[in-house]
Amino acid sequence: MPTLLPQASEKPLSDQAAATNHGAVVSVRGSVVDVRFDHCLPAINSLLRVGESGQIVIEVMAHLDACRVRGIALTPTQGLARGMLVEDTGGPLRAPVGKQIISRMFDVFGHAIDHLPAPSDIQWRSVHRAPPSLSERSTKSEIFETGIKAIDVLVPLERGGKAGLFGGAGVGKTVLLTEMIHNMVGHQQGVSIFCGIGERCREGEELYRDMKAAGVLPNMVMVFGQMNEPPGSRFRVGAAALTMAEYFRDDEHRDVLLLIDNIFRFIQAGMEVSGLMGQMPSRLGYQPTMSTELSGLEERIANTQAGAITSIQAVYVPADDLTDPAAVHVFSHLSASIVLSRKRASEGLYPAIDLLQSNSKMATPGIVGDRHYKLAQDIRRTLAQYDDLKDVVAMLGLEQLSPQDRKVVARARRLERFLTQPFFATEQFSGVKGKLVSLQDSLDGCERILRDEFKDYPESALYMIGAIGEARKPGSAPESKPDPQPKSEPANAHET
């Protein structure tokens, strides 16, 4: 049998020099492979290669005894048999880094999967990296402005923090992510990295086309571990994406927006790997090391003196049970939760963020300031009062409310419409030019609405505008901007 050496295209998975440590396959049980080495055992997390061209890749997970190791295959194991020659590559899984990876799509091994030539002049770094130490982290809490009114006012994101995005299909999750990428790239000179963990190939292909059509691909990197790939591959793709993000933060000193969809699939892949390795399951079948594995990934997302990695993660909650161990451990790492509402989407109120269920740990006077904090509390109070009055309005009509309650309804409906916003990502579909609104303009608009300065304006004058000053333009007449409202509520809810 010929000696197995890595091909040129497989360079990231091996050292520059040819490996000399060889072993033989002892047993194969699905994705679990035991290998015997007579000379020296490869280190934990080392990659082993099997096959005539080394197409089967195995990561060492445990040392069984003085001459046997147990690994998890990162690729399908068809064709693997006992006695086959195994090559120790002498190093761990590596990810490509460098300016040349921007606008490209990769798999967990760093292979380009966008049907374009492989990028040249790139470096390769291990995906197993320690989080930045406390001495390297920035101790200042800063707000990450997105240019989206509803998020900046009521759910401010933390620069270098982690936000969870909760939403089903068709409520605008991808559009919201695309808009954040656009604003990050165009106005903050940052780079965006999308990490798909357990994504369907259809979703990845659609997202690639959407990003290309929206014009944000030139400052974006996409990494996918697809749903049909072995659990070991899905388990490591998040670490590969973070390695790329750390390069832009530490070497390029740029802010990075890291989008992860879906963080639950990372936990699920870890659970599969744990079960394959024969570990005793913990509560509800989760792996006993879930907290450590999730922390190892999340703690690398940090704000340092060089730059910041800000992460927005889609979070699937199993059976809508917020006490599920996976949800509990993810929540402990998040600094903000953005909940998307199908009801608001059906009313045409985009972005369809549920303003009352969404929250942020940054919304405190010490971080956002007294004015912003008090204004956000007033907005929430007004929206909560309107939510309580909706049933009365639906059954009896607006005329049965007291004058004070009618003013609350009018303010709340104007706030809801002002917090809608045309997106750059949807210009090609809606024909409406996207708007980027500064935090100051957003706060000023909400404050003036709460002071009833726009009580004589139709609600539609505030729908899908940018700053509040646009409500005075002739184009804001009711007939030029349709007013989305529930069928059960009267059209003249703004009258007092």
Tab-separated table of C-alpha atoms in Angstrom, residues 20-461:
chain	number	residue	atom	x	y	z
A	20	THR	CA	5.892	10.086	9.519
A	21	ASN	CA	3.647	8.636	12.244
A	22	HIS	CA	1.384	5.910	10.877
A	23	GLY	CA	-1.145	3.568	12.425
A	24	ALA	CA	-3.860	1.105	11.457
A	25	VAL	CA	-7.627	1.077	11.857
A	26	VAL	CA	-8.687	-1.316	14.631
A	27	SER	CA	-12.474	-0.884	14.597
A	28	VAL	CA	-15.155	1.223	12.924
A	29	ARG	CA	-18.553	1.852	14.548
A	30	GLY	CA	-20.386	4.484	12.540
A	31	SER	CA	-18.446	7.716	13.020
A	32	VAL	CA	-16.337	6.266	15.860
A	33	VAL	CA	-12.977	4.909	14.717
A	34	ASP	CA	-10.319	3.250	16.885
A	35	VAL	CA	-6.739	3.408	15.576
A	36	ARG	CA	-3.592	1.608	16.796
A	37	PHE	CA	-0.188	3.354	16.760
A	38	ASP	CA	2.922	1.335	17.565
A	39	HIS	CA	5.371	4.228	18.023
A	40	CYS	CA	3.784	7.329	19.548
A	41	LEU	CA	0.176	8.362	20.094
A	42	PRO	CA	-1.086	11.515	18.344
A	43	ALA	CA	-2.218	14.300	20.646
A	44	ILE	CA	-5.868	14.962	21.464
A	45	ASN	CA	-7.570	16.972	18.668
A	46	SER	CA	-4.975	15.839	16.127
A	47	LEU	CA	-6.285	14.997	12.681
A	48	LEU	CA	-5.795	11.571	11.143
A	49	ARG	CA	-6.236	10.823	7.450
A	50	VAL	CA	-7.294	7.536	5.862
A	51	GLY	CA	-7.779	6.433	2.277
A	52	GLU	CA	-5.780	6.506	-0.929
A	53	SER	CA	-6.072	10.287	-1.188
A	54	GLY	CA	-6.680	10.905	2.504
A	55	GLN	CA	-10.310	11.780	1.936
A	56	ILE	CA	-11.508	10.351	5.277
A	57	VAL	CA	-10.603	12.701	8.147
A	58	ILE	CA	-10.716	11.657	11.812
A	59	GLU	CA	-10.196	13.850	14.888
A	60	VAL	CA	-8.633	12.228	17.951
A	61	MET	CA	-10.981	12.540	20.937
A	62	ALA	CA	-9.521	10.118	23.518
A	63	HIS	CA	-6.531	7.895	24.337
A	64	LEU	CA	-7.781	4.398	25.172
A	65	ASP	CA	-4.483	2.862	26.251
A	66	ALA	CA	-0.751	3.035	25.495
A	67	CYS	CA	-1.207	2.326	21.788
A	68	ARG	CA	-4.830	3.012	20.812
A	69	VAL	CA	-6.751	6.233	20.229
A	70	ARG	CA	-10.454	6.800	19.609
A	71	GLY	CA	-11.585	9.452	17.163
A	72	ILE	CA	-14.680	10.879	15.540
A	73	ALA	CA	-14.823	11.011	11.746
A	74	LEU	CA	-15.439	14.506	10.339
A	75	THR	CA	-16.311	13.008	6.954
A	76	PRO	CA	-18.474	10.023	5.919
A	77	THR	CA	-16.780	6.709	6.674
A	78	GLN	CA	-17.927	4.714	3.640
A	79	GLY	CA	-15.125	2.450	2.479
A	80	LEU	CA	-13.302	2.451	5.818
A	81	ALA	CA	-12.147	-1.007	6.950
A	82	ARG	CA	-10.023	-2.581	9.645
A	83	GLY	CA	-6.338	-2.717	8.862
A	84	MET	CA	-6.300	0.370	6.641
A	85	LEU	CA	-3.244	2.603	6.966
A	86	VAL	CA	-3.802	5.822	8.972
A	87	GLU	CA	-1.606	8.910	8.738
A	88	ASP	CA	-1.142	11.297	11.658
A	89	THR	CA	-1.065	14.801	10.181
A	90	GLY	CA	0.714	16.090	13.285
A	91	GLY	CA	-1.671	18.981	13.906
A	92	PRO	CA	-5.270	19.929	14.681
A	93	LEU	CA	-8.037	21.084	12.366
A	94	ARG	CA	-7.111	24.429	10.791
A	95	ALA	CA	-9.111	27.285	9.295
A	96	PRO	CA	-8.015	29.731	6.578
A	97	VAL	CA	-7.461	33.362	7.586
A	98	GLY	CA	-6.486	36.451	5.644
A	99	LYS	CA	-8.020	39.176	3.507
A	100	GLN	CA	-8.443	36.748	0.606
A	101	ILE	CA	-11.190	34.772	2.379
A	102	ILE	CA	-13.619	37.729	2.263
A	103	SER	CA	-16.630	37.232	-0.038
A	104	ARG	CA	-16.050	33.460	-0.082
A	105	MET	CA	-17.951	30.436	1.256
A	106	PHE	CA	-16.127	27.588	3.051
A	107	ASP	CA	-16.786	24.259	4.722
A	108	VAL	CA	-15.367	23.183	8.068
A	109	PHE	CA	-12.034	22.143	6.473
A	110	GLY	CA	-11.492	25.519	4.820
A	111	HIS	CA	-12.323	24.260	1.334
A	112	ALA	CA	-14.093	26.818	-0.872
A	113	ILE	CA	-17.600	25.566	-1.742
A	114	ASP	CA	-18.767	28.478	-3.894
A	115	HIS	CA	-17.487	26.966	-7.188
A	116	LEU	CA	-14.728	29.578	-7.418
A	117	PRO	CA	-10.950	28.959	-7.466
A	118	ALA	CA	-9.370	28.270	-4.084
A	119	PRO	CA	-8.047	31.479	-2.483
A	120	SER	CA	-4.289	31.913	-2.610
A	121	ASP	CA	-1.792	33.488	-0.198
A	122	ILE	CA	-3.711	32.622	2.956
A	123	GLN	CA	-2.615	31.483	6.398
A	124	TRP	CA	-3.949	28.507	8.319
A	125	ARG	CA	-4.603	28.608	12.055
A	126	SER	CA	-5.783	26.026	14.536
A	127	VAL	CA	-9.489	26.218	15.361
A	128	HIS	CA	-8.712	25.309	18.986
A	129	ARG	CA	-7.863	28.657	20.528
A	130	ALA	CA	-8.208	29.971	24.058
A	131	PRO	CA	-10.539	32.913	24.815
A	132	PRO	CA	-8.824	36.280	25.382
A	133	SER	CA	-7.614	36.674	28.960
A	134	LEU	CA	-9.277	39.124	31.318
A	135	SER	CA	-6.298	41.463	31.023
A	136	GLU	CA	-6.836	41.716	27.256
A	137	ARG	CA	-10.557	42.427	27.421
A	138	SER	CA	-12.054	45.877	27.311
A	139	THR	CA	-13.744	46.749	30.602
A	140	LYS	CA	-15.923	49.423	29.065
A	141	SER	CA	-19.485	48.543	28.086
A	142	GLU	CA	-20.255	50.100	24.721
A	143	ILE	CA	-23.421	50.102	22.651
A	144	PHE	CA	-23.309	48.546	19.184
A	145	GLU	CA	-25.447	50.788	16.984
A	146	THR	CA	-27.250	48.940	14.212
A	147	GLY	CA	-29.050	51.878	12.579
A	148	ILE	CA	-32.353	50.050	13.175
A	149	LYS	CA	-34.662	52.163	15.339
A	150	ALA	CA	-36.517	49.409	17.204
A	151	ILE	CA	-33.290	47.657	18.224
A	152	ASP	CA	-31.221	50.733	19.123
A	153	VAL	CA	-33.978	52.278	21.275
A	154	LEU	CA	-35.509	49.300	23.089
A	155	VAL	CA	-33.049	46.402	22.706
A	156	PRO	CA	-29.568	47.992	22.521
A	157	LEU	CA	-26.864	45.515	21.591
A	158	GLU	CA	-23.496	45.327	23.303
A	159	ARG	CA	-20.317	45.869	21.308
A	160	GLY	CA	-18.507	42.591	21.777
A	161	GLY	CA	-21.627	41.003	23.244
A	162	LYS	CA	-24.013	38.267	22.220
A	163	ALA	CA	-27.646	38.695	21.185
A	164	GLY	CA	-30.184	35.924	20.663
A	165	LEU	CA	-32.631	36.108	17.759
A	166	PHE	CA	-35.828	34.151	18.266
A	167	GLY	CA	-38.184	33.719	15.341
A	168	GLY	CA	-39.888	31.160	13.152
A	169	ALA	CA	-39.922	30.908	9.378
A	170	GLY	CA	-41.210	33.835	7.356
A	171	VAL	CA	-41.099	36.567	10.005
A	172	GLY	CA	-38.056	38.381	8.610
A	173	LYS	CA	-35.120	36.787	10.415
A	174	THR	CA	-32.870	36.576	7.358
A	175	VAL	CA	-33.845	40.076	6.214
A	176	LEU	CA	-32.962	41.470	9.651
A	177	LEU	CA	-29.595	39.693	9.609
A	178	THR	CA	-28.904	40.941	6.071
A	179	GLU	CA	-29.717	44.516	7.081
A	180	MET	CA	-27.375	44.345	10.069
A	181	ILE	CA	-24.620	43.060	7.789
A	182	HIS	CA	-25.277	45.917	5.344
A	183	ASN	CA	-25.132	48.546	8.084
A	184	MET	CA	-22.049	46.981	9.653
A	185	VAL	CA	-20.181	46.861	6.365
A	186	GLY	CA	-21.271	50.182	4.904
A	187	HIS	CA	-21.116	52.448	7.913
A	188	GLN	CA	-18.743	50.893	10.466
A	189	GLN	CA	-16.062	49.534	8.104
A	190	GLY	CA	-16.435	46.122	9.689
A	191	VAL	CA	-16.520	42.585	8.358
A	192	SER	CA	-19.309	40.052	8.776
A	193	ILE	CA	-19.011	36.295	9.173
A	194	PHE	CA	-21.998	33.981	8.797
A	195	CYS	CA	-21.672	30.574	10.427
A	196	GLY	CA	-24.296	27.998	9.479
A	197	ILE	CA	-24.382	25.116	11.978
A	198	GLY	CA	-26.665	22.311	10.851
A	199	GLU	CA	-28.059	24.438	8.021
A	200	ARG	CA	-30.055	22.915	5.197
A	201	CYS	CA	-28.281	23.207	1.850
A	202	ARG	CA	-31.333	25.055	0.501
A	203	GLU	CA	-31.024	27.710	3.229
A	204	GLY	CA	-27.320	28.185	2.575
A	205	GLU	CA	-27.796	28.572	-1.172
A	206	GLU	CA	-30.676	31.034	-0.717
A	207	LEU	CA	-28.711	33.069	1.809
A	208	TYR	CA	-25.716	33.261	-0.521
A	209	ARG	CA	-27.912	34.566	-3.344
A	210	ASP	CA	-29.681	37.043	-1.023
A	211	MET	CA	-26.386	38.424	0.292
A	212	LYS	CA	-25.036	38.743	-3.241
A	213	ALA	CA	-28.185	40.539	-4.443
A	214	ALA	CA	-28.101	42.893	-1.463
A	215	GLY	CA	-24.497	43.842	-2.249
A	216	VAL	CA	-23.037	42.821	1.128
A	217	LEU	CA	-21.039	39.770	-0.018
A	218	PRO	CA	-17.799	41.746	-0.747
A	219	ASN	CA	-17.291	42.242	3.018
A	220	MET	CA	-18.580	38.922	4.230
A	221	VAL	CA	-17.318	35.386	4.870
A	222	MET	CA	-19.652	32.383	5.014
A	223	VAL	CA	-18.852	29.071	6.734
A	224	PHE	CA	-21.233	26.119	6.624
A	225	GLY	CA	-21.505	22.789	8.393
A	226	GLN	CA	-24.530	21.343	6.650
A	227	MET	CA	-27.242	19.237	8.216
A	228	ASN	CA	-26.263	16.110	6.256
A	229	GLU	CA	-22.653	16.197	7.455
A	230	PRO	CA	-21.410	14.015	10.351
A	231	PRO	CA	-21.820	15.422	13.876
A	232	GLY	CA	-18.064	15.952	14.264
A	233	SER	CA	-18.074	18.347	11.306
A	234	ARG	CA	-21.068	20.306	12.636
A	235	PHE	CA	-19.479	20.404	16.083
A	236	ARG	CA	-16.289	22.112	14.801
A	237	VAL	CA	-17.671	24.565	12.235
A	238	GLY	CA	-18.409	27.193	14.913
A	239	ALA	CA	-14.788	27.088	16.081
A	240	ALA	CA	-13.606	27.470	12.465
A	241	ALA	CA	-15.775	30.583	11.975
A	242	LEU	CA	-14.541	32.066	15.273
A	243	THR	CA	-10.922	31.552	14.212
A	244	MET	CA	-11.604	33.651	11.110
A	245	ALA	CA	-13.361	36.295	13.224
A	246	GLU	CA	-10.430	36.452	15.668
A	247	TYR	CA	-8.041	37.134	12.792
A	248	PHE	CA	-9.999	40.225	11.700
A	249	ARG	CA	-10.296	41.403	15.310
A	250	ASP	CA	-6.719	40.816	16.467
A	251	ASP	CA	-4.667	41.235	13.263
A	252	GLU	CA	-6.762	43.659	11.205
A	253	HIS	CA	-8.162	45.552	14.254
A	254	ARG	CA	-11.618	45.568	12.735
A	255	ASP	CA	-15.005	45.094	14.328
A	256	VAL	CA	-16.597	41.786	13.378
A	257	LEU	CA	-20.275	40.879	13.227
A	258	LEU	CA	-20.591	37.120	13.726
A	259	LEU	CA	-23.943	35.589	12.818
A	260	ILE	CA	-24.589	32.032	14.007
A	261	ASP	CA	-27.560	30.014	12.815
A	262	ASN	CA	-28.345	27.963	14.835
A	263	ILE	CA	-26.534	27.769	18.155
A	264	PHE	CA	-28.823	24.945	19.328
A	265	ARG	CA	-27.476	22.791	16.485
A	266	PHE	CA	-24.001	23.182	18.001
A	267	ILE	CA	-25.264	21.750	21.298
A	268	GLN	CA	-27.107	19.027	19.389
A	269	ALA	CA	-23.940	18.042	17.489
A	270	GLY	CA	-22.024	17.913	20.785
A	271	MET	CA	-24.726	15.650	22.198
A	272	GLU	CA	-24.325	13.274	19.230
A	273	VAL	CA	-20.527	13.230	19.596
A	274	SER	CA	-20.829	12.581	23.330
A	275	GLY	CA	-23.206	9.683	22.731
A	276	LEU	CA	-20.948	8.189	20.067
A	277	MET	CA	-18.000	8.378	22.480
A	278	GLY	CA	-20.005	6.438	25.065
A	279	GLN	CA	-20.241	9.169	27.701
A	280	MET	CA	-22.968	8.917	30.300
A	281	PRO	CA	-25.784	11.310	29.308
A	282	SER	CA	-26.915	14.078	31.630
A	283	ARG	CA	-30.368	15.600	32.089
A	284	LEU	CA	-32.753	15.036	29.132
A	285	GLY	CA	-30.030	13.205	27.243
A	286	TYR	CA	-27.677	16.176	26.915
A	287	GLN	CA	-23.944	15.625	27.170
A	288	PRO	CA	-22.416	16.098	30.639
A	289	THR	CA	-19.885	18.543	29.159
A	290	MET	CA	-22.474	20.820	27.502
A	291	SER	CA	-21.763	23.837	29.711
A	292	THR	CA	-17.994	23.593	29.145
A	293	GLU	CA	-18.318	23.130	25.377
A	294	LEU	CA	-20.757	26.018	24.964
A	295	SER	CA	-18.630	28.287	27.173
A	296	GLY	CA	-15.510	27.416	25.185
A	297	LEU	CA	-17.261	28.728	22.067
A	298	GLU	CA	-19.109	31.710	23.559
A	299	GLU	CA	-16.230	33.064	25.647
A	300	ARG	CA	-14.133	33.574	22.508
A	301	ILE	CA	-16.716	36.145	21.385
A	302	ALA	CA	-15.320	39.138	23.223
A	303	ASN	CA	-14.473	42.828	23.148
A	304	THR	CA	-10.718	43.500	23.381
A	305	GLN	CA	-8.492	46.548	23.031
A	306	ALA	CA	-7.884	45.651	19.365
A	307	GLY	CA	-11.506	45.270	18.280
A	308	ALA	CA	-14.726	43.482	19.024
A	309	ILE	CA	-16.603	40.395	17.865
A	310	THR	CA	-20.315	41.100	18.205
A	311	SER	CA	-22.457	38.018	17.775
A	312	ILE	CA	-26.102	37.603	16.830
A	313	GLN	CA	-27.231	34.022	17.292
A	314	ALA	CA	-30.432	32.361	16.179
A	315	VAL	CA	-31.689	30.301	19.105
A	316	TYR	CA	-34.071	27.376	18.768
A	317	VAL	CA	-35.936	26.618	21.993
A	318	PRO	CA	-36.957	22.937	22.080
A	319	ALA	CA	-40.759	22.604	22.431
A	320	ASP	CA	-40.855	26.295	23.458
A	321	ASP	CA	-39.617	25.181	26.885
A	322	LEU	CA	-37.411	27.934	28.297
A	323	THR	CA	-36.355	25.614	31.141
A	324	ASP	CA	-34.711	23.190	28.709
A	325	PRO	CA	-31.017	22.807	29.675
A	326	ALA	CA	-29.859	23.939	26.230
A	327	ALA	CA	-31.933	27.145	26.399
A	328	VAL	CA	-30.885	27.849	29.987
A	329	HIS	CA	-27.177	27.586	29.167
A	330	VAL	CA	-27.479	29.724	26.028
A	331	PHE	CA	-29.487	32.422	27.852
A	332	SER	CA	-26.756	32.748	30.454
A	333	HIS	CA	-24.350	33.981	27.736
A	334	LEU	CA	-26.693	36.435	25.977
A	335	SER	CA	-26.723	40.166	26.661
A	336	ALA	CA	-29.851	40.809	24.550
A	337	SER	CA	-32.851	38.840	23.298
A	338	ILE	CA	-34.694	39.888	20.118
A	339	VAL	CA	-38.061	38.178	19.643
A	340	LEU	CA	-39.732	38.298	16.226
A	341	SER	CA	-43.539	38.268	16.133
A	342	ARG	CA	-45.605	36.672	13.371
A	343	LYS	CA	-48.561	38.859	14.374
A	344	ARG	CA	-46.601	42.056	13.770
A	345	ALA	CA	-45.359	40.672	10.462
A	346	SER	CA	-48.926	39.987	9.364
A	347	GLU	CA	-49.800	43.619	10.161
A	348	GLY	CA	-46.939	44.858	7.970
A	349	LEU	CA	-44.966	46.278	10.905
A	350	TYR	CA	-41.409	45.509	9.818
A	351	PRO	CA	-39.001	44.763	11.378
A	352	ALA	CA	-41.482	42.458	13.149
A	353	ILE	CA	-39.812	42.710	16.554
A	354	ASP	CA	-42.016	42.071	19.579
A	355	LEU	CA	-41.124	45.230	21.454
A	356	LEU	CA	-42.450	44.032	24.820
A	357	GLN	CA	-40.919	40.541	24.874
A	358	SER	CA	-37.495	41.639	23.622
A	359	ASN	CA	-35.027	42.872	26.243
A	360	SER	CA	-31.397	43.810	26.747
A	361	LYS	CA	-29.042	43.892	29.715
A	362	MET	CA	-27.519	47.047	28.236
A	363	ALA	CA	-30.713	49.041	28.836
A	364	THR	CA	-29.559	50.474	32.170
A	365	PRO	CA	-28.954	54.142	33.102
A	366	GLY	CA	-25.253	53.506	33.709
A	367	ILE	CA	-24.690	52.307	30.122
A	368	VAL	CA	-27.205	54.006	27.826
A	369	GLY	CA	-27.698	57.130	29.955
A	370	ASP	CA	-30.646	58.470	31.963
A	371	ARG	CA	-32.467	60.022	29.023
A	372	HIS	CA	-32.370	56.889	26.865
A	373	TYR	CA	-33.338	54.657	29.800
A	374	LYS	CA	-36.312	56.764	30.889
A	375	LEU	CA	-37.502	57.133	27.314
A	376	ALA	CA	-37.328	53.369	26.732
A	377	GLN	CA	-39.296	52.773	29.938
A	378	ASP	CA	-41.961	55.283	28.845
A	379	ILE	CA	-42.237	53.571	25.445
A	380	ARG	CA	-42.607	50.138	27.041
A	381	ARG	CA	-45.201	51.459	29.487
A	382	THR	CA	-47.219	53.032	26.685
A	383	LEU	CA	-47.083	49.898	24.541
A	384	ALA	CA	-48.033	47.700	27.508
A	385	GLN	CA	-51.062	49.897	28.300
A	386	TYR	CA	-52.112	49.747	24.643
A	387	ASP	CA	-51.766	45.962	24.705
A	388	ASP	CA	-54.157	45.832	27.682
A	389	LEU	CA	-56.670	48.079	25.890
A	390	LYS	CA	-56.685	46.165	22.593
A	391	ASP	CA	-59.446	43.788	23.662
A	392	VAL	CA	-61.674	46.658	24.765
A	393	VAL	CA	-61.096	48.494	21.483
A	394	ALA	CA	-61.801	45.338	19.470
A	395	MET	CA	-65.102	44.611	21.254
A	396	LEU	CA	-66.523	48.050	22.098
A	397	GLY	CA	-64.652	50.453	19.856
A	398	LEU	CA	-62.350	53.355	20.566
A	399	GLU	CA	-65.241	55.664	21.549
A	400	GLN	CA	-65.870	53.688	24.755
A	401	LEU	CA	-62.435	54.542	26.131
A	402	SER	CA	-61.742	57.482	28.388
A	403	PRO	CA	-59.985	60.501	26.805
A	404	GLN	CA	-56.783	59.577	28.629
A	405	ASP	CA	-56.877	55.995	27.318
A	406	ARG	CA	-57.542	57.254	23.806
A	407	LYS	CA	-54.390	59.356	24.006
A	408	VAL	CA	-52.431	56.258	25.120
A	409	VAL	CA	-53.773	54.286	22.129
A	410	ALA	CA	-52.887	57.120	19.736
A	411	ARG	CA	-49.330	57.418	21.086
A	412	ALA	CA	-48.766	53.657	21.049
A	413	ARG	CA	-49.982	53.229	17.466
A	414	ARG	CA	-47.783	56.097	16.299
A	415	LEU	CA	-44.808	54.618	18.154
A	416	GLU	CA	-45.391	51.231	16.513
A	417	ARG	CA	-45.435	52.821	13.085
A	418	PHE	CA	-42.463	55.075	13.731
A	419	LEU	CA	-40.437	52.044	14.817
A	420	THR	CA	-40.970	50.458	11.396
A	421	GLN	CA	-38.212	51.097	8.914
A	422	PRO	CA	-37.465	50.500	5.209
A	423	PHE	CA	-34.414	48.287	4.790
A	424	PHE	CA	-31.602	48.465	2.272
A	425	ALA	CA	-31.875	44.683	1.996
A	426	THR	CA	-35.452	44.927	0.655
A	427	GLU	CA	-35.057	47.851	-1.764
A	428	GLN	CA	-35.193	45.564	-4.789
A	429	PHE	CA	-38.520	44.088	-3.638
A	430	SER	CA	-40.327	47.080	-2.120
A	431	GLY	CA	-38.986	49.878	-4.301
A	432	VAL	CA	-38.582	51.983	-1.114
A	433	LYS	CA	-35.080	53.275	-0.418
A	434	GLY	CA	-33.560	51.934	2.792
A	435	LYS	CA	-32.965	54.197	5.774
A	436	LEU	CA	-30.188	54.207	8.346
A	437	VAL	CA	-31.300	56.098	11.455
A	438	SER	CA	-28.917	57.291	14.150
A	439	LEU	CA	-29.678	56.584	17.782
A	440	GLN	CA	-30.137	60.303	18.487
A	441	ASP	CA	-32.712	60.676	15.708
A	442	SER	CA	-34.560	57.594	16.944
A	443	LEU	CA	-34.720	58.894	20.507
A	444	ASP	CA	-35.820	62.363	19.373
A	445	GLY	CA	-38.646	60.906	17.296
A	446	CYS	CA	-39.969	58.705	20.116
A	447	GLU	CA	-39.750	61.588	22.588
A	448	ARG	CA	-41.728	63.925	20.337
A	449	ILE	CA	-44.421	61.291	19.746
A	450	LEU	CA	-44.791	60.752	23.494
A	451	ARG	CA	-45.212	64.554	23.862
A	452	ASP	CA	-48.153	64.385	21.406
A	453	GLU	CA	-46.424	66.631	18.876
A	454	PHE	CA	-47.789	64.418	16.078
A	455	LYS	CA	-51.315	63.884	17.361
A	456	ASP	CA	-52.736	65.780	14.367
A	457	TYR	CA	-50.798	63.710	11.847
A	458	PRO	CA	-52.281	60.509	10.395
A	459	GLU	CA	-50.640	57.330	11.630
A	460	SER	CA	-49.576	56.494	8.088
A	461	ALA	CA	-47.391	59.626	8.053
